[in-house]
CSV table of C-alpha atoms and ligand atoms in Angstrom, one decimal:
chain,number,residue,atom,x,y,z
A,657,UNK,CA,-5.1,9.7,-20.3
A,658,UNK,CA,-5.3,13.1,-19.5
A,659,UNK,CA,-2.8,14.4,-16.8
A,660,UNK,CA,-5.5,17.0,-14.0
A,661,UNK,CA,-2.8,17.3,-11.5
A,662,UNK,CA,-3.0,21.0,-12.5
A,663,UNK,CA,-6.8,21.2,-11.3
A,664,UNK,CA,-6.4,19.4,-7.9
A,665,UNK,CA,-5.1,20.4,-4.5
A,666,UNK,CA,-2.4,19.0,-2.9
A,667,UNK,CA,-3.5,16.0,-1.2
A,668,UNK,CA,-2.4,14.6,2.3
A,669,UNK,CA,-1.0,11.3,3.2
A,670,UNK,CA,-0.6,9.3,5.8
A,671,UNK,CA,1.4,6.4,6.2
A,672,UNK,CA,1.4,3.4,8.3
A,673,UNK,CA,4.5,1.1,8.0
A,674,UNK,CA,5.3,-1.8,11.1
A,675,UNK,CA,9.2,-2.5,9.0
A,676,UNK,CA,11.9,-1.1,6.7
A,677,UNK,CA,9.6,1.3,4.5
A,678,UNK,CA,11.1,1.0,1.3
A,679,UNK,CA,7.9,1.2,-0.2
A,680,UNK,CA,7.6,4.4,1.8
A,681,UNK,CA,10.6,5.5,0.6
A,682,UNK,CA,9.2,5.3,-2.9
A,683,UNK,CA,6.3,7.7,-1.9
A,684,UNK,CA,8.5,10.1,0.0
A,685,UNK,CA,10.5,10.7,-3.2
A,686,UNK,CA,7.7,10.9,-5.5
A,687,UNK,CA,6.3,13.4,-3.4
A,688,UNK,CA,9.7,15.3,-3.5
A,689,UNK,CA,10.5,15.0,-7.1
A,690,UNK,CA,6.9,16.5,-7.6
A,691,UNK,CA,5.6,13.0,-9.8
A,692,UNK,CA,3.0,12.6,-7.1
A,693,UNK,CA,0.8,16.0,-5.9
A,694,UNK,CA,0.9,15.6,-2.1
A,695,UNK,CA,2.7,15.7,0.5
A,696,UNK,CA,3.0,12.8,3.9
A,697,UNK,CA,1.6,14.3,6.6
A,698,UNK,CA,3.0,11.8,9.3
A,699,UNK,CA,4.2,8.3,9.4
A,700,UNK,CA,2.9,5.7,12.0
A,701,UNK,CA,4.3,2.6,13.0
A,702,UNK,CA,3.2,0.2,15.6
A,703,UNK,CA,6.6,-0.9,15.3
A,704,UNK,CA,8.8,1.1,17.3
A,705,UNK,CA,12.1,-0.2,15.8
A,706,UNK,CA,10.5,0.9,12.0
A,707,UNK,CA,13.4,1.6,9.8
A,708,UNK,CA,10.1,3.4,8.2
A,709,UNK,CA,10.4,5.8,10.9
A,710,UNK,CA,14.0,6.6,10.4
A,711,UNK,CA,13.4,7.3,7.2
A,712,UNK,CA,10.1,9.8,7.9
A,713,UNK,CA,12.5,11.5,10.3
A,714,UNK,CA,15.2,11.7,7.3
A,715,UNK,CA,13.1,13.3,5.4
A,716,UNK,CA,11.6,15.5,8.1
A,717,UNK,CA,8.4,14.0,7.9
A,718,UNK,CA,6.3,13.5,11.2
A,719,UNK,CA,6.6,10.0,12.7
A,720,UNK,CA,4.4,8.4,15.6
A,721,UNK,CA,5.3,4.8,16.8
A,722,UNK,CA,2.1,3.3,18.5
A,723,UNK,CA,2.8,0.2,20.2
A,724,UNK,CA,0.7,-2.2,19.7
A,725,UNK,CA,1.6,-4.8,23.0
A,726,UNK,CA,0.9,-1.5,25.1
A,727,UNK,CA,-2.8,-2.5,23.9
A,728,UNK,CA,-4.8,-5.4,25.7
A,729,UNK,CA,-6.7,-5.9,23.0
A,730,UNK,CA,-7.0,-5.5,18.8
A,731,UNK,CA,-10.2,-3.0,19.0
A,732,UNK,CA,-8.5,-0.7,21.6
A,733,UNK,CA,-5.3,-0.3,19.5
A,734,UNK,CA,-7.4,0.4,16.1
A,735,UNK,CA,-9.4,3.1,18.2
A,736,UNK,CA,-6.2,4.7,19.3
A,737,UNK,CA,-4.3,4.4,15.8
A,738,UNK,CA,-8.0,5.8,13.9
A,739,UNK,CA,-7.7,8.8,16.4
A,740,UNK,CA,-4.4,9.6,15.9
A,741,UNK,CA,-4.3,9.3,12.0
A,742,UNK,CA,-7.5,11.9,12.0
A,743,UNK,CA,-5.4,14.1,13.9
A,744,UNK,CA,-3.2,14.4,11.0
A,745,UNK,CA,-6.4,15.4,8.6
A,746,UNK,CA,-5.1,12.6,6.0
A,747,UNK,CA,-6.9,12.7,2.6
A,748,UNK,CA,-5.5,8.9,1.9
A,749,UNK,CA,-4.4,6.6,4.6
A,750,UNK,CA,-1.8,4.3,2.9
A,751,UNK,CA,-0.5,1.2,4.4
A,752,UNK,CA,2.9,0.1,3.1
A,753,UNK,CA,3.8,-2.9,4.9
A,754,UNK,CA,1.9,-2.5,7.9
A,755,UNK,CA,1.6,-6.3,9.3
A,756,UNK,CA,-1.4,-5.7,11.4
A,757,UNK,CA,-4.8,-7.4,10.8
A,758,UNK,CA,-7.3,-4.6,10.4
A,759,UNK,CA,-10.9,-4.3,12.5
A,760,UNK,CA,-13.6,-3.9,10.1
A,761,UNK,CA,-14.5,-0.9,12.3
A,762,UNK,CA,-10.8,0.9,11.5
A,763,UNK,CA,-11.4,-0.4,7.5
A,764,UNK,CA,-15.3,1.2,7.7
A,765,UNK,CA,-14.1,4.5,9.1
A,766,UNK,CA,-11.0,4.9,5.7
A,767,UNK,CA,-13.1,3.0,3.1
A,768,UNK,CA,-12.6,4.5,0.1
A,769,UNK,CA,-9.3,6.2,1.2
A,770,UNK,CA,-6.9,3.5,2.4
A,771,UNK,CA,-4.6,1.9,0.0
A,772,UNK,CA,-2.8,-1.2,0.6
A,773,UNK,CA,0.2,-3.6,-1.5
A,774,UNK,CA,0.6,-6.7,-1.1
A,775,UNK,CA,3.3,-9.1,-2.7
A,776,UNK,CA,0.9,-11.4,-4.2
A,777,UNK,CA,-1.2,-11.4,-7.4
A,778,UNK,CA,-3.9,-11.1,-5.8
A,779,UNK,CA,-6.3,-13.0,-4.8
A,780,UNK,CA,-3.8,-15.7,-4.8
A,781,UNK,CA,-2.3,-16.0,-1.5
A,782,UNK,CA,-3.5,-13.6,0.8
A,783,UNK,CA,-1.8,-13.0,4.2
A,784,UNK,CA,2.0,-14.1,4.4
A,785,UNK,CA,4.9,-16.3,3.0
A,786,UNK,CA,3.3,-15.1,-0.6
A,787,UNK,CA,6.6,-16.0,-2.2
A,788,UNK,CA,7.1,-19.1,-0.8
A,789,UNK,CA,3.8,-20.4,-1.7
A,790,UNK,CA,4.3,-19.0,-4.9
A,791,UNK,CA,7.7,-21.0,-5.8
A,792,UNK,CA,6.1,-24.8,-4.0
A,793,UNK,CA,3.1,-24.1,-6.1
A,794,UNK,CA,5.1,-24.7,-9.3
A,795,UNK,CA,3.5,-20.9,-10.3
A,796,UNK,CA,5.2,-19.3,-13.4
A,797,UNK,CA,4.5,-15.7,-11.9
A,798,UNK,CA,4.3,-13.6,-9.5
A,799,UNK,CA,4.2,-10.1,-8.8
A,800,UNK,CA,2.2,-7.7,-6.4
A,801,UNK,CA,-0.9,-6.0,-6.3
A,802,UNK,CA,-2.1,-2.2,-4.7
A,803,UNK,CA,-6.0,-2.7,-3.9
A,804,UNK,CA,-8.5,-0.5,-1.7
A,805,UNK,CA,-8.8,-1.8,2.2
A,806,UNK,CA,-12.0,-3.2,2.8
A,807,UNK,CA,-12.5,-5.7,5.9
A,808,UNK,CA,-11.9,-8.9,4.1
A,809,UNK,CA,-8.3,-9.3,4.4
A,810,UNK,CA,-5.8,-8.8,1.5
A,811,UNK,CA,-9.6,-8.9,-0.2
A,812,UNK,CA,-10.0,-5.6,-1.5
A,813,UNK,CA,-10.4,-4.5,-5.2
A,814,UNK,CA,-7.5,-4.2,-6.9
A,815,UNK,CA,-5.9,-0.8,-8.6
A,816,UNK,CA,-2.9,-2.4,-10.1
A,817,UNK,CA,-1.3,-5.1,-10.5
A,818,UNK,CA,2.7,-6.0,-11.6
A,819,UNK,CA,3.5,-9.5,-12.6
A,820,UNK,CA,7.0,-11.0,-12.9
A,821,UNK,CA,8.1,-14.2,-13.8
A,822,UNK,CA,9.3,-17.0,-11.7
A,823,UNK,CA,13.0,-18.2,-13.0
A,824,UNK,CA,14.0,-21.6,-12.3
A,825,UNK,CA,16.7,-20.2,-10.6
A,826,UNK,CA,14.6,-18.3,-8.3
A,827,UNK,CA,14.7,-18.4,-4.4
A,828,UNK,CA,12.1,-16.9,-2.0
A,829,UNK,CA,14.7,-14.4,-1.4
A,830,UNK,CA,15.4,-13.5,-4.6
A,831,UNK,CA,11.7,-13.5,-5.9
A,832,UNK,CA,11.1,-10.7,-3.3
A,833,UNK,CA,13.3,-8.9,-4.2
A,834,UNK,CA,12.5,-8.7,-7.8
A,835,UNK,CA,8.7,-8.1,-6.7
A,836,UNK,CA,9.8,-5.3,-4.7
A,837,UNK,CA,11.2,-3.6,-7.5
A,838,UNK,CA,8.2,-3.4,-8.7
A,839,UNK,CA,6.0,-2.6,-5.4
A,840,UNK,CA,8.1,0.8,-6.3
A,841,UNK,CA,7.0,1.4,-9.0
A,842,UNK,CA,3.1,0.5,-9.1
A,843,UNK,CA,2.7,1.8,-5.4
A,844,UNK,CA,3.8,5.5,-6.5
A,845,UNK,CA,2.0,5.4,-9.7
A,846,UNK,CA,-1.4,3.9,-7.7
A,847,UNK,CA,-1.0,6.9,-5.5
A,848,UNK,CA,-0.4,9.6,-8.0
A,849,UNK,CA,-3.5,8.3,-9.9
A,850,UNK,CA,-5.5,9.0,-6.7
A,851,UNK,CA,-4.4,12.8,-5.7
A,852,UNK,CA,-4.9,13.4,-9.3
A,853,UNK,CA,-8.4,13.0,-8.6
A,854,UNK,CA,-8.5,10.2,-11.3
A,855,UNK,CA,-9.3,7.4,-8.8
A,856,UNK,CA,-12.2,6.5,-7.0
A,857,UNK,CA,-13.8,3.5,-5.0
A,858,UNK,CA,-17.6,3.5,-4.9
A,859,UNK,CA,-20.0,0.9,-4.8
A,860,UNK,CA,-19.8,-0.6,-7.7
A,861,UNK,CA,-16.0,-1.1,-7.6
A,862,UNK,CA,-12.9,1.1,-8.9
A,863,UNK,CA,-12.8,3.7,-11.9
A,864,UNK,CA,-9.8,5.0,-13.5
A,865,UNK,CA,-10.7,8.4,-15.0
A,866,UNK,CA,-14.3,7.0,-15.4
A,867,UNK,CA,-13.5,3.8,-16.7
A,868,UNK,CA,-13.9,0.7,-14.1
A,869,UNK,CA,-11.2,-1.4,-13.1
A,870,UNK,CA,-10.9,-4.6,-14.1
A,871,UNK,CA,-10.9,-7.6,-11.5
A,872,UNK,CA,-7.1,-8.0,-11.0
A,873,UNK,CA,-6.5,-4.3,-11.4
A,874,UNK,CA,-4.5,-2.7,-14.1
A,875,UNK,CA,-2.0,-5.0,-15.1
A,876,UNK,CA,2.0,-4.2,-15.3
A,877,UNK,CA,3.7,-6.9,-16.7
A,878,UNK,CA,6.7,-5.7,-19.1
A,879,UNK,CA,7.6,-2.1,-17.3
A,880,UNK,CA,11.3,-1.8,-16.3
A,881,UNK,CA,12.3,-1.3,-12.1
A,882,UNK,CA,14.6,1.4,-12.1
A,883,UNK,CA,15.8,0.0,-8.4
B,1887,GAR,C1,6.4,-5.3,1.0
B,1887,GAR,O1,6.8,-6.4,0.2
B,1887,GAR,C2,4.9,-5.3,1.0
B,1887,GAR,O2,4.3,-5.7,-0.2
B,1887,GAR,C3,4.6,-6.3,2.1
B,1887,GAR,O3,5.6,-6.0,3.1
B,1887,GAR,C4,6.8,-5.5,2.4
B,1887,GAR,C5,7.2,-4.2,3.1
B,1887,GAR,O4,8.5,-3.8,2.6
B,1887,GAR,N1,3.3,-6.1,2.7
B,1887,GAR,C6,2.6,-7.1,3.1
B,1887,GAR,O5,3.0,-8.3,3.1
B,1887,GAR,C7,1.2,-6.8,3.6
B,1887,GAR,N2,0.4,-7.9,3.7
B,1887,GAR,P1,9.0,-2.3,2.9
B,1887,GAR,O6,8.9,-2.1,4.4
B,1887,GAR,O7,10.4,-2.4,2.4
B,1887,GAR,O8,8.1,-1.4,2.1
């Protein structure tokens, strides 16, 4: 594959996080170390007590927490939370672990540019406990998967996709924290594909430099977390 990051401009994100944002973390530093060609515009939380937010401020990065029980209902919060992400002029809106079910109206308006992960191989078990369900399912794998937002939930089409195995010896817990090793590592990677200019969702699904996507995205399996 051939690396454009040369040709395109630096891209802006924006992301939205409702917990500890270690995921964001993962895209703070890529942006830093220069492996990703953007920079994060702002960091929103509807979480006021984000650890996501502590770390935006770390790294002297805009952050915003919008409440969302200040809101009587879903459509008025995804109004105020669509204005205030186009203040920031994003070029990608990326949601890494914001627990908020999405109006189709907020999805319409970022289709195309809103990226999501979720710690499932997708489309097995969409929406939460993903682990849990995993391990009483008997599964031999899991994993997570970074997809496109579109208005069915956790529905998306998929970018890529890391798979781990289940050990005997595994615990919700523990399973977690294995996938989230590798949330680090495909989330960045999904990211840097995109401000490269080499990904793109259309209407006939997701290309990678040209070349479509297949259904469960492109798959990781046997790459090593570095943390
Ligand atoms: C991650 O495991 C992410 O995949 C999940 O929340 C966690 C956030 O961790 N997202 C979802 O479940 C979305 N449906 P983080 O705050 O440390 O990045």
């Amino acid at each position: 594959m051939t690396d454009s990051t040369q040709s395109s401009a630096s891209k802006r994100l924006l992301i939205l996080v409702s917990g500890g944002g270690s995921n964001l973390q993962s895209l703070i530093d890529g942006c830093e170390n220069g492996d990703i060609n953007a920079t994060v515009s702002a960091v929103i939380s509807n979480n006021p007590d984000a650890g996501g937010l502590e770390r935006a401020a770390r790294a002297s990065i805009p952050n915003v927490a919008i409440d969302h029980r200040a809101f009587d209902t879903r459509e008025s919060f995804d109004i105020a939370l669509s204005e205030l992400i186009d203040s920031f002029s994003p070029d990608l809106v990326i949601l890494a672990g914001f627990m908020r079910i999405l109006t189709p109206e907020f999805v319409d308006h970022f289709l195309g540019r809103m990226m999501n992960i979720h710690p499932s191989l997708l489309p097995a078990y969409p929406g939460l406990h993903t682990h849990r369900r995993a391990i009483e399912a008997g599964d031999k794998k899991a994993g997570a998967t970074v997809h496109f937002v579109t208005p069915e939930l956790d529905g998306g089409p998929s970018i890529v996709q890391a798979q781990v195995a289940i050990e005997s010896t595994d615990d919700e817990r523990s399973l977690a924290s294995k996938v989230l090793a590798f949330e680090h590592k495909i989330y960045p990677e999904a990211v840097k594909w995109f401000c490269d200019d080499r990904l793109i969702m259309d209407n006939n699904g997701v290309k990678l430099d040209n070349q479509p996507i297949s259904e469960h995205g492109i798959i990781y399996n046997s790459i090593e977390p570095s943390s």
